[in-house]
PDB file of N, CA, C and O in Angstrom:
ATOM      1  N   GLY A   1     -16.169 -23.327   2.861  1.00 74.00           N
ATOM      2  CA  GLY A   1     -17.550 -23.043   2.967  1.00 74.00           C
ATOM      3  C   GLY A   1     -18.267 -23.208   1.625  1.00 74.00           C
ATOM      4  O   GLY A   1     -17.665 -23.448   0.577  1.00 74.00           O
ATOM      5  N   TRP A   2     -19.539 -23.074   1.665  1.00 73.00           N
ATOM      6  CA  TRP A   2     -20.352 -23.299   0.472  1.00 73.00           C
ATOM      7  C   TRP A   2     -20.166 -22.219  -0.585  1.00 73.00           C
ATOM      8  O   TRP A   2     -20.505 -22.432  -1.741  1.00 73.00           O
ATOM      9  N   LYS A   3     -19.618 -21.068  -0.226  1.00 80.00           N
ATOM     10  CA  LYS A   3     -19.401 -20.010  -1.209  1.00 80.00           C
ATOM     11  C   LYS A   3     -18.046 -20.121  -1.912  1.00 80.00           C
ATOM     12  O   LYS A   3     -17.739 -19.331  -2.782  1.00 80.00           O
ATOM     13  N   SER A   4     -17.244 -21.090  -1.541  1.00 87.00           N
ATOM     14  CA  SER A   4     -15.937 -21.279  -2.181  1.00 87.00           C
ATOM     15  C   SER A   4     -16.093 -22.111  -3.456  1.00 87.00           C
ATOM     16  O   SER A   4     -17.122 -22.753  -3.682  1.00 87.00           O
ATOM     17  N   ASP A   5     -15.060 -22.121  -4.283  1.00 90.00           N
ATOM     18  CA  ASP A   5     -15.095 -22.946  -5.499  1.00 90.00           C
ATOM     19  C   ASP A   5     -15.282 -24.424  -5.153  1.00 90.00           C
ATOM     20  O   ASP A   5     -16.063 -25.126  -5.793  1.00 90.00           O
ATOM     21  N   ARG A   6     -14.556 -24.896  -4.136  1.00 92.00           N
ATOM     22  CA  ARG A   6     -14.716 -26.298  -3.744  1.00 92.00           C
ATOM     23  C   ARG A   6     -16.134 -26.561  -3.246  1.00 92.00           C
ATOM     24  O   ARG A   6     -16.719 -27.602  -3.536  1.00 92.00           O
ATOM     25  N   GLY A   7     -16.690 -25.602  -2.500  1.00 92.00           N
ATOM     26  CA  GLY A   7     -18.048 -25.749  -2.000  1.00 92.00           C
ATOM     27  C   GLY A   7     -19.072 -25.838  -3.112  1.00 92.00           C
ATOM     28  O   GLY A   7     -19.984 -26.661  -3.076  1.00 92.00           O
ATOM     29  N   TRP A   8     -18.919 -24.996  -4.128  1.00 90.00           N
ATOM     30  CA  TRP A   8     -19.858 -25.012  -5.257  1.00 90.00           C
ATOM     31  C   TRP A   8     -19.779 -26.328  -6.027  1.00 90.00           C
ATOM     32  O   TRP A   8     -20.808 -26.885  -6.425  1.00 90.00           O
ATOM     33  N   VAL A   9     -18.561 -26.823  -6.244  1.00 91.00           N
ATOM     34  CA  VAL A   9     -18.418 -28.105  -6.952  1.00 91.00           C
ATOM     35  C   VAL A   9     -19.050 -29.218  -6.118  1.00 91.00           C
ATOM     36  O   VAL A   9     -19.768 -30.068  -6.643  1.00 91.00           O
ATOM     37  N   TYR A  10     -18.811 -29.187  -4.811  1.00 93.00           N
ATOM     38  CA  TYR A  10     -19.380 -30.199  -3.930  1.00 93.00           C
ATOM     39  C   TYR A  10     -20.913 -30.158  -3.960  1.00 93.00           C
ATOM     40  O   TYR A  10     -21.568 -31.192  -4.034  1.00 93.00           O
ATOM     41  N   ILE A  11     -21.473 -28.956  -3.914  1.00 91.00           N
ATOM     42  CA  ILE A  11     -22.929 -28.827  -3.955  1.00 91.00           C
ATOM     43  C   ILE A  11     -23.475 -29.317  -5.297  1.00 91.00           C
ATOM     44  O   ILE A  11     -24.487 -30.018  -5.357  1.00 91.00           O
ATOM     45  N   ALA A  12     -22.808 -28.967  -6.394  1.00 88.00           N
ATOM     46  CA  ALA A  12     -23.288 -29.323  -7.726  1.00 88.00           C
ATOM     47  C   ALA A  12     -23.126 -30.808  -8.040  1.00 88.00           C
ATOM     48  O   ALA A  12     -24.001 -31.411  -8.660  1.00 88.00           O
ATOM     49  N   LEU A  13     -22.012 -31.419  -7.601  1.00 90.00           N
ATOM     50  CA  LEU A  13     -21.700 -32.790  -8.005  1.00 90.00           C
ATOM     51  C   LEU A  13     -21.665 -33.807  -6.876  1.00 90.00           C
ATOM     52  O   LEU A  13     -21.548 -35.000  -7.128  1.00 90.00           O
ATOM     53  N   GLY A  14     -21.717 -33.340  -5.634  1.00 93.00           N
ATOM     54  CA  GLY A  14     -21.630 -34.249  -4.496  1.00 93.00           C
ATOM     55  C   GLY A  14     -20.185 -34.512  -4.119  1.00 93.00           C
ATOM     56  O   GLY A  14     -19.261 -33.908  -4.665  1.00 93.00           O
ATOM     57  N   PRO A  15     -19.981 -35.427  -3.191  1.00 95.00           N
ATOM     58  CA  PRO A  15     -18.610 -35.716  -2.763  1.00 95.00           C
ATOM     59  C   PRO A  15     -17.817 -36.384  -3.882  1.00 95.00           C
ATOM     60  O   PRO A  15     -18.354 -37.215  -4.614  1.00 95.00           O
ATOM     61  N   PRO A  16     -16.538 -35.995  -4.023  1.00 96.00           N
ATOM     62  CA  PRO A  16     -15.720 -36.640  -5.058  1.00 96.00           C
ATOM     63  C   PRO A  16     -15.428 -38.086  -4.687  1.00 96.00           C
ATOM     64  O   PRO A  16     -15.454 -38.470  -3.520  1.00 96.00           O
ATOM     65  N   ASP A  17     -15.126 -38.885  -5.701  1.00 96.00           N
ATOM     66  CA  ASP A  17     -14.767 -40.282  -5.472  1.00 96.00           C
ATOM     67  C   ASP A  17     -13.373 -40.392  -4.854  1.00 96.00           C
ATOM     68  O   ASP A  17     -13.091 -41.333  -4.115  1.00 96.00           O
ATOM     69  N   TYR A  18     -12.517 -39.431  -5.160  1.00 96.00           N
ATOM     70  CA  TYR A  18     -11.139 -39.452  -4.657  1.00 96.00           C
ATOM     71  C   TYR A  18     -10.614 -38.025  -4.583  1.00 96.00           C
ATOM     72  O   TYR A  18     -10.879 -37.210  -5.475  1.00 96.00           O
ATOM     73  N   ILE A  19      -9.880 -37.704  -3.510  1.00 96.00           N
ATOM     74  CA  ILE A  19      -9.222 -36.406  -3.364  1.00 96.00           C
ATOM     75  C   ILE A  19      -7.734 -36.649  -3.172  1.00 96.00           C
ATOM     76  O   ILE A  19      -7.327 -37.396  -2.276  1.00 96.00           O
ATOM     77  N   ASP A  20      -6.933 -36.019  -4.013  1.00 95.00           N
ATOM     78  CA  ASP A  20      -5.474 -36.089  -3.925  1.00 95.00           C
ATOM     79  C   ASP A  20      -5.000 -34.727  -3.427  1.00 95.00           C
ATOM     80  O   ASP A  20      -5.065 -33.740  -4.151  1.00 95.00           O
ATOM     81  N   LYS A  21      -4.552 -34.660  -2.162  1.00 94.00           N
ATOM     82  CA  LYS A  21      -4.160 -33.397  -1.536  1.00 94.00           C
ATOM     83  C   LYS A  21      -2.647 -33.212  -1.551  1.00 94.00           C
ATOM     84  O   LYS A  21      -1.902 -34.142  -1.243  1.00 94.00           O
ATOM     85  N   HIS A  22      -2.239 -32.007  -1.899  1.00 90.00           N
ATOM     86  CA  HIS A  22      -0.830 -31.613  -1.871  1.00 90.00           C
ATOM     87  C   HIS A  22      -0.764 -30.279  -1.129  1.00 90.00           C
ATOM     88  O   HIS A  22      -0.788 -29.217  -1.755  1.00 90.00           O
ATOM     89  N   PRO A  23      -0.723 -30.321   0.217  1.00 86.00           N
ATOM     90  CA  PRO A  23      -0.857 -29.096   0.994  1.00 86.00           C
ATOM     91  C   PRO A  23       0.275 -28.088   0.829  1.00 86.00           C
ATOM     92  O   PRO A  23       0.034 -26.896   0.851  1.00 86.00           O
ATOM     93  N   TYR A  24       1.495 -28.538   0.650  1.00 80.00           N
ATOM     94  CA  TYR A  24       2.578 -27.579   0.479  1.00 80.00           C
ATOM     95  C   TYR A  24       3.818 -28.293  -0.013  1.00 80.00           C
ATOM     96  O   TYR A  24       4.147 -29.375   0.431  1.00 80.00           O
ATOM     97  N   ASP A  25       4.505 -27.634  -0.927  1.00 77.00           N
ATOM     98  CA  ASP A  25       5.778 -28.114  -1.451  1.00 77.00           C
ATOM     99  C   ASP A  25       6.608 -26.870  -1.723  1.00 77.00           C
ATOM    100  O   ASP A  25       6.070 -25.849  -2.150  1.00 77.00           O
ATOM    101  N   ALA A  26       7.889 -26.942  -1.485  1.00 78.00           N
ATOM    102  CA  ALA A  26       8.745 -25.774  -1.680  1.00 78.00           C
ATOM    103  C   ALA A  26       8.742 -25.285  -3.127  1.00 78.00           C
ATOM    104  O   ALA A  26       8.998 -24.115  -3.389  1.00 78.00           O
ATOM    105  N   LEU A  27       8.411 -26.160  -4.076  1.00 82.00           N
ATOM    106  CA  LEU A  27       8.488 -25.804  -5.494  1.00 82.00           C
ATOM    107  C   LEU A  27       7.143 -25.459  -6.131  1.00 82.00           C
ATOM    108  O   LEU A  27       7.103 -25.044  -7.282  1.00 82.00           O
ATOM    109  N   GLN A  28       6.048 -25.652  -5.409  1.00 85.00           N
ATOM    110  CA  GLN A  28       4.738 -25.349  -5.999  1.00 85.00           C
ATOM    111  C   GLN A  28       3.732 -24.965  -4.927  1.00 85.00           C
ATOM    112  O   GLN A  28       3.902 -25.270  -3.762  1.00 85.00           O
ATOM    113  N   LYS A  29       2.685 -24.304  -5.356  1.00 90.00           N
ATOM    114  CA  LYS A  29       1.615 -23.872  -4.455  1.00 90.00           C
ATOM    115  C   LYS A  29       0.768 -25.076  -4.041  1.00 90.00           C
ATOM    116  O   LYS A  29       0.692 -26.070  -4.755  1.00 90.00           O
ATOM    117  N   PRO A  30       0.105 -24.981  -2.886  1.00 93.00           N
ATOM    118  CA  PRO A  30      -0.784 -26.076  -2.479  1.00 93.00           C
ATOM    119  C   PRO A  30      -1.889 -26.292  -3.512  1.00 93.00           C
ATOM    120  O   PRO A  30      -2.384 -25.332  -4.108  1.00 93.00           O
ATOM    121  N   TYR A  31      -2.254 -27.560  -3.708  1.00 94.00           N
ATOM    122  CA  TYR A  31      -3.351 -27.855  -4.621  1.00 94.00           C
ATOM    123  C   TYR A  31      -4.027 -29.158  -4.227  1.00 94.00           C
ATOM    124  O   TYR A  31      -3.483 -29.950  -3.465  1.00 94.00           O
ATOM    125  N   GLU A  32      -5.239 -29.321  -4.732  1.00 94.00           N
ATOM    126  CA  GLU A  32      -6.016 -30.551  -4.567  1.00 94.00           C
ATOM    127  C   GLU A  32      -6.596 -30.957  -5.901  1.00 94.00           C
ATOM    128  O   GLU A  32      -6.983 -30.098  -6.694  1.00 94.00           O
ATOM    129  N   GLN A  33      -6.642 -32.259  -6.125  1.00 95.00           N
ATOM    130  CA  GLN A  33      -7.338 -32.810  -7.295  1.00 95.00           C
ATOM    131  C   GLN A  33      -8.542 -33.584  -6.790  1.00 95.00           C
ATOM    132  O   GLN A  33      -8.402 -34.449  -5.936  1.00 95.00           O
ATOM    133  N   TRP A  34      -9.699 -33.240  -7.303  1.00 95.00           N
ATOM    134  CA  TRP A  34     -10.921 -33.971  -6.986  1.00 95.00           C
ATOM    135  C   TRP A  34     -11.298 -34.785  -8.208  1.00 95.00           C
ATOM    136  O   TRP A  34     -11.441 -34.244  -9.296  1.00 95.00           O
ATOM    137  N   GLU A  35     -11.468 -36.085  -8.017  1.00 94.00           N
ATOM    138  CA  GLU A  35     -11.829 -36.964  -9.122  1.00 94.00           C
ATOM    139  C   GLU A  35     -13.244 -37.493  -8.952  1.00 94.00           C
ATOM    140  O   GLU A  35     -13.616 -37.956  -7.876  1.00 94.00           O
ATOM    141  N   TYR A  36     -13.995 -37.381 -10.040  1.00 93.00           N
ATOM    142  CA  TYR A  36     -15.332 -37.953 -10.133  1.00 93.00           C
ATOM    143  C   TYR A  36     -15.260 -39.019 -11.226  1.00 93.00           C
ATOM    144  O   TYR A  36     -15.505 -38.737 -12.394  1.00 93.00           O
ATOM    145  N   SER A  37     -14.890 -40.233 -10.832  1.00 91.00           N
ATOM    146  CA  SER A  37     -14.689 -41.295 -11.819  1.00 91.00           C
ATOM    147  C   SER A  37     -15.980 -41.644 -12.549  1.00 91.00           C
ATOM    148  O   SER A  37     -15.955 -41.978 -13.727  1.00 91.00           O
ATOM    149  N   SER A  38     -17.123 -41.550 -11.873  1.00 87.00           N
ATOM    150  CA  SER A  38     -18.397 -41.874 -12.519  1.00 87.00           C
ATOM    151  C   SER A  38     -18.737 -40.873 -13.624  1.00 87.00           C
ATOM    152  O   SER A  38     -19.462 -41.195 -14.556  1.00 87.00           O
ATOM    153  N   LEU A  39     -18.192 -39.649 -13.532  1.00 86.00           N
ATOM    154  CA  LEU A  39     -18.426 -38.619 -14.546  1.00 86.00           C
ATOM    155  C   LEU A  39     -17.258 -38.478 -15.515  1.00 86.00           C
ATOM    156  O   LEU A  39     -17.352 -37.750 -16.494  1.00 86.00           O
ATOM    157  N   GLY A  40     -16.144 -39.135 -15.186  1.00 88.00           N
ATOM    158  CA  GLY A  40     -14.949 -39.002 -16.011  1.00 88.00           C
ATOM    159  C   GLY A  40     -14.342 -37.604 -15.919  1.00 88.00           C
ATOM    160  O   GLY A  40     -13.775 -37.112 -16.892  1.00 88.00           O
ATOM    161  N   MET A  41     -14.478 -36.971 -14.751  1.00 89.00           N
ATOM    162  CA  MET A  41     -14.004 -35.595 -14.577  1.00 89.00           C
ATOM    163  C   MET A  41     -12.989 -35.503 -13.453  1.00 89.00           C
ATOM    164  O   MET A  41     -13.050 -36.245 -12.479  1.00 89.00           O
ATOM    165  N   ARG A  42     -12.071 -34.559 -13.613  1.00 92.00           N
ATOM    166  CA  ARG A  42     -11.080 -34.249 -12.584  1.00 92.00           C
ATOM    167  C   ARG A  42     -11.027 -32.738 -12.453  1.00 92.00           C
ATOM    168  O   ARG A  42     -10.914 -32.022 -13.452  1.00 92.00           O
ATOM    169  N   TYR A  43     -11.126 -32.247 -11.236  1.00 93.00           N
ATOM    170  CA  TYR A  43     -11.074 -30.810 -10.964  1.00 93.00           C
ATOM    171  C   TYR A  43      -9.839 -30.516 -10.130  1.00 93.00           C
ATOM    172  O   TYR A  43      -9.548 -31.232  -9.165  1.00 93.00           O
ATOM    173  N   ILE A  44      -9.118 -29.465 -10.493  1.00 94.00           N
ATOM    174  CA  ILE A  44      -7.919 -29.068  -9.769  1.00 94.00           C
ATOM    175  C   ILE A  44      -8.145 -27.691  -9.162  1.00 94.00           C
ATOM    176  O   ILE A  44      -8.555 -26.756  -9.851  1.00 94.00           O
ATOM    177  N   PHE A  45      -7.862 -27.602  -7.870  1.00 95.00           N
ATOM    178  CA  PHE A  45      -7.991 -26.363  -7.121  1.00 95.00           C
ATOM    179  C   PHE A  45      -6.612 -25.986  -6.589  1.00 95.00           C
ATOM    180  O   PHE A  45      -5.901 -26.847  -6.083  1.00 95.00           O
ATOM    181  N   THR A  46      -6.230 -24.714  -6.687  1.00 93.00           N
ATOM    182  CA  THR A  46      -4.959 -24.260  -6.117  1.00 93.00           C
ATOM    183  C   THR A  46      -5.215 -23.167  -5.092  1.00 93.00           C
ATOM    184  O   THR A  46      -6.237 -22.480  -5.122  1.00 93.00           O
ATOM    185  N   ASP A  47      -4.251 -23.010  -4.195  1.00 93.00           N
ATOM    186  CA  ASP A  47      -4.276 -21.973  -3.169  1.00 93.00           C
ATOM    187  C   ASP A  47      -3.112 -21.020  -3.468  1.00 93.00           C
ATOM    188  O   ASP A  47      -2.039 -21.145  -2.891  1.00 93.00           O
ATOM    189  N   PRO A  48      -3.312 -20.069  -4.390  1.00 89.00           N
ATOM    190  CA  PRO A  48      -2.195 -19.247  -4.870  1.00 89.00           C
ATOM    191  C   PRO A  48      -1.563 -18.338  -3.821  1.00 89.00           C
ATOM    192  O   PRO A  48      -0.389 -17.984  -3.948  1.00 89.00           O
ATOM    193  N   TYR A  49      -2.304 -17.959  -2.792  1.00 89.00           N
ATOM    194  CA  TYR A  49      -1.776 -17.019  -1.799  1.00 89.00           C
ATOM    195  C   TYR A  49      -1.507 -17.657  -0.439  1.00 89.00           C
ATOM    196  O   TYR A  49      -1.236 -16.954   0.533  1.00 89.00           O
ATOM    197  N   LEU A  50      -1.600 -18.998  -0.382  1.00 88.00           N
ATOM    198  CA  LEU A  50      -1.330 -19.754   0.837  1.00 88.00           C
ATOM    199  C   LEU A  50      -2.225 -19.334   1.997  1.00 88.00           C
ATOM    200  O   LEU A  50      -1.809 -19.308   3.151  1.00 88.00           O
ATOM    201  N   LEU A  51      -3.478 -19.016   1.693  1.00 89.00           N
ATOM    202  CA  LEU A  51      -4.432 -18.565   2.699  1.00 89.00           C
ATOM    203  C   LEU A  51      -5.557 -19.567   2.941  1.00 89.00           C
ATOM    204  O   LEU A  51      -6.506 -19.274   3.656  1.00 89.00           O
ATOM    205  N   GLY A  52      -5.482 -20.742   2.299  1.00 88.00           N
ATOM    206  CA  GLY A  52      -6.535 -21.736   2.440  1.00 88.00           C
ATOM    207  C   GLY A  52      -7.725 -21.482   1.537  1.00 88.00           C
ATOM    208  O   GLY A  52      -8.755 -22.124   1.677  1.00 88.00           O
ATOM    209  N   ASP A  53      -7.594 -20.539   0.597  1.00 90.00           N
ATOM    210  CA  ASP A  53      -8.664 -20.206  -0.341  1.00 90.00           C
ATOM    211  C   ASP A  53      -8.365 -20.870  -1.684  1.00 90.00           C
ATOM    212  O   ASP A  53      -7.713 -20.284  -2.540  1.00 90.00           O
ATOM    213  N   TYR A  54      -8.828 -22.110  -1.837  1.00 93.00           N
ATOM    214  CA  TYR A  54      -8.554 -22.878  -3.046  1.00 93.00           C
ATOM    215  C   TYR A  54      -9.483 -22.442  -4.169  1.00 93.00           C
ATOM    216  O   TYR A  54     -10.691 -22.369  -3.986  1.00 93.00           O
ATOM    217  N   ARG A  55      -8.906 -22.180  -5.336  1.00 92.00           N
ATOM    218  CA  ARG A  55      -9.659 -21.726  -6.514  1.00 92.00           C
ATOM    219  C   ARG A  55      -9.614 -22.787  -7.597  1.00 92.00           C
ATOM    220  O   ARG A  55      -8.578 -23.411  -7.841  1.00 92.00           O
ATOM    221  N   LEU A  56     -10.726 -22.949  -8.288  1.00 92.00           N
ATOM    222  CA  LEU A  56     -10.802 -23.895  -9.397  1.00 92.00           C
ATOM    223  C   LEU A  56      -9.970 -23.371 -10.556  1.00 92.00           C
ATOM    224  O   LEU A  56     -10.150 -22.251 -11.004  1.00 92.00           O
ATOM    225  N   VAL A  57      -9.018 -24.185 -11.020  1.00 90.00           N
ATOM    226  CA  VAL A  57      -8.171 -23.776 -12.144  1.00 90.00           C
ATOM    227  C   VAL A  57      -8.278 -24.709 -13.338  1.00 90.00           C
ATOM    228  O   VAL A  57      -8.017 -24.305 -14.462  1.00 90.00           O
ATOM    229  N   CYS A  58      -8.650 -25.956 -13.112  1.00 82.00           N
ATOM    230  CA  CYS A  58      -8.683 -26.893 -14.224  1.00 82.00           C
ATOM    231  C   CYS A  58      -9.731 -27.964 -13.949  1.00 82.00           C
ATOM    232  O   CYS A  58      -9.684 -28.599 -12.905  1.00 82.00           O
ATOM    233  N   PRO A  59     -10.631 -28.243 -14.823  1.00 75.00           N
ATOM    234  CA  PRO A  59     -10.924 -27.428 -15.992  1.00 75.00           C
ATOM    235  C   PRO A  59     -11.672 -26.182 -15.562  1.00 75.00           C
ATOM    236  O   PRO A  59     -12.400 -26.220 -14.572  1.00 75.00           O
ATOM    237  N   PRO A  60     -11.501 -25.109 -16.301  1.00 62.00           N
ATOM    238  CA  PRO A  60     -12.305 -23.938 -15.957  1.00 62.00           C
ATOM    239  C   PRO A  60     -13.772 -24.278 -16.178  1.00 62.00           C
ATOM    240  O   PRO A  60     -14.098 -25.026 -17.091  1.00 62.00           O
ATOM    241  N   PRO A  61     -14.646 -23.794 -15.322  1.00 59.00           N
ATOM    242  CA  PRO A  61     -16.059 -24.139 -15.489  1.00 59.00           C
ATOM    243  C   PRO A  61     -16.611 -23.626 -16.811  1.00 59.00           C
ATOM    244  O   PRO A  61     -16.354 -22.496 -17.193  1.00 59.00           O
ATOM    245  N   ALA A  62     -17.327 -24.485 -17.497  1.00 58.00           N
ATOM    246  CA  ALA A  62     -17.974 -24.095 -18.743  1.00 58.00           C
ATOM    247  C   ALA A  62     -19.159 -23.183 -18.433  1.00 58.00           C
ATOM    248  O   ALA A  62     -19.786 -23.341 -17.394  1.00 58.00           O
ATOM    249  N   PRO A  63     -19.466 -22.252 -19.312  1.00 59.00           N
ATOM    250  CA  PRO A  63     -20.619 -21.370 -19.074  1.00 59.00           C
ATOM    251  C   PRO A  63     -21.889 -22.180 -18.842  1.00 59.00           C
ATOM    252  O   PRO A  63     -22.193 -23.098 -19.591  1.00 59.00           O
ATOM    253  N   GLY A  64     -22.564 -21.859 -17.743  1.00 59.00           N
ATOM    254  CA  GLY A  64     -23.811 -22.533 -17.419  1.00 59.00           C
ATOM    255  C   GLY A  64     -23.661 -23.868 -16.733  1.00 59.00           C
ATOM    256  O   GLY A  64     -24.649 -24.507 -16.399  1.00 59.00           O
ATOM    257  N   THR A  65     -22.423 -24.333 -16.500  1.00 58.00           N
ATOM    258  CA  THR A  65     -22.208 -25.635 -15.894  1.00 58.00           C
ATOM    259  C   THR A  65     -22.549 -25.640 -14.412  1.00 58.00           C
ATOM    260  O   THR A  65     -23.183 -26.547 -13.929  1.00 58.00           O
ATOM    261  N   PHE A  66     -22.116 -24.603 -13.708  1.00 54.00           N
ATOM    262  CA  PHE A  66     -22.324 -24.567 -12.261  1.00 54.00           C
ATOM    263  C   PHE A  66     -23.213 -23.384 -11.891  1.00 54.00           C
ATOM    264  O   PHE A  66     -23.311 -22.403 -12.628  1.00 54.00           O
ATOM    265  N   ILE A  67     -23.813 -23.477 -10.752  1.00 46.00           N
ATOM    266  CA  ILE A  67     -24.786 -22.483 -10.342  1.00 46.00           C
ATOM    267  C   ILE A  67     -24.194 -21.130 -10.017  1.00 46.00           C
ATOM    268  O   ILE A  67     -24.922 -20.165  -9.907  1.00 46.00           O
ATOM    269  N   TRP A  68     -22.885 -21.002  -9.887  1.00 47.00           N
ATOM    270  CA  TRP A  68     -22.323 -19.690  -9.566  1.00 47.00           C
ATOM    271  C   TRP A  68     -22.076 -18.860 -10.813  1.00 47.00           C
ATOM    272  O   TRP A  68     -21.665 -17.726 -10.723  1.00 47.00           O
ATOM    273  N   GLN A  69     -22.363 -19.361 -11.998  1.00 43.00           N
ATOM    274  CA  GLN A  69     -22.163 -18.578 -13.215  1.00 43.00           C
ATOM    275  C   GLN A  69     -23.480 -18.090 -13.760  1.00 43.00           C
ATOM    276  O   GLN A  69     -24.467 -18.719 -13.721  1.00 43.00           O
TER     277      GLN A  69
END
């Protein structure tokens, strides 16, 4: 939804140019990489509790960068 970290990034930057999804692996938590090649940015979201609630972990949002701060 729009109140999630992925939702805020999507609202602020639009759809990513590429999404690399890793839904589950026995050795690591689910994660997604969103790439914005036109901006030279890559955002990584993880689902630490396996509940479908992906949180932005890399890069951490800079102060004032996104509207949720």
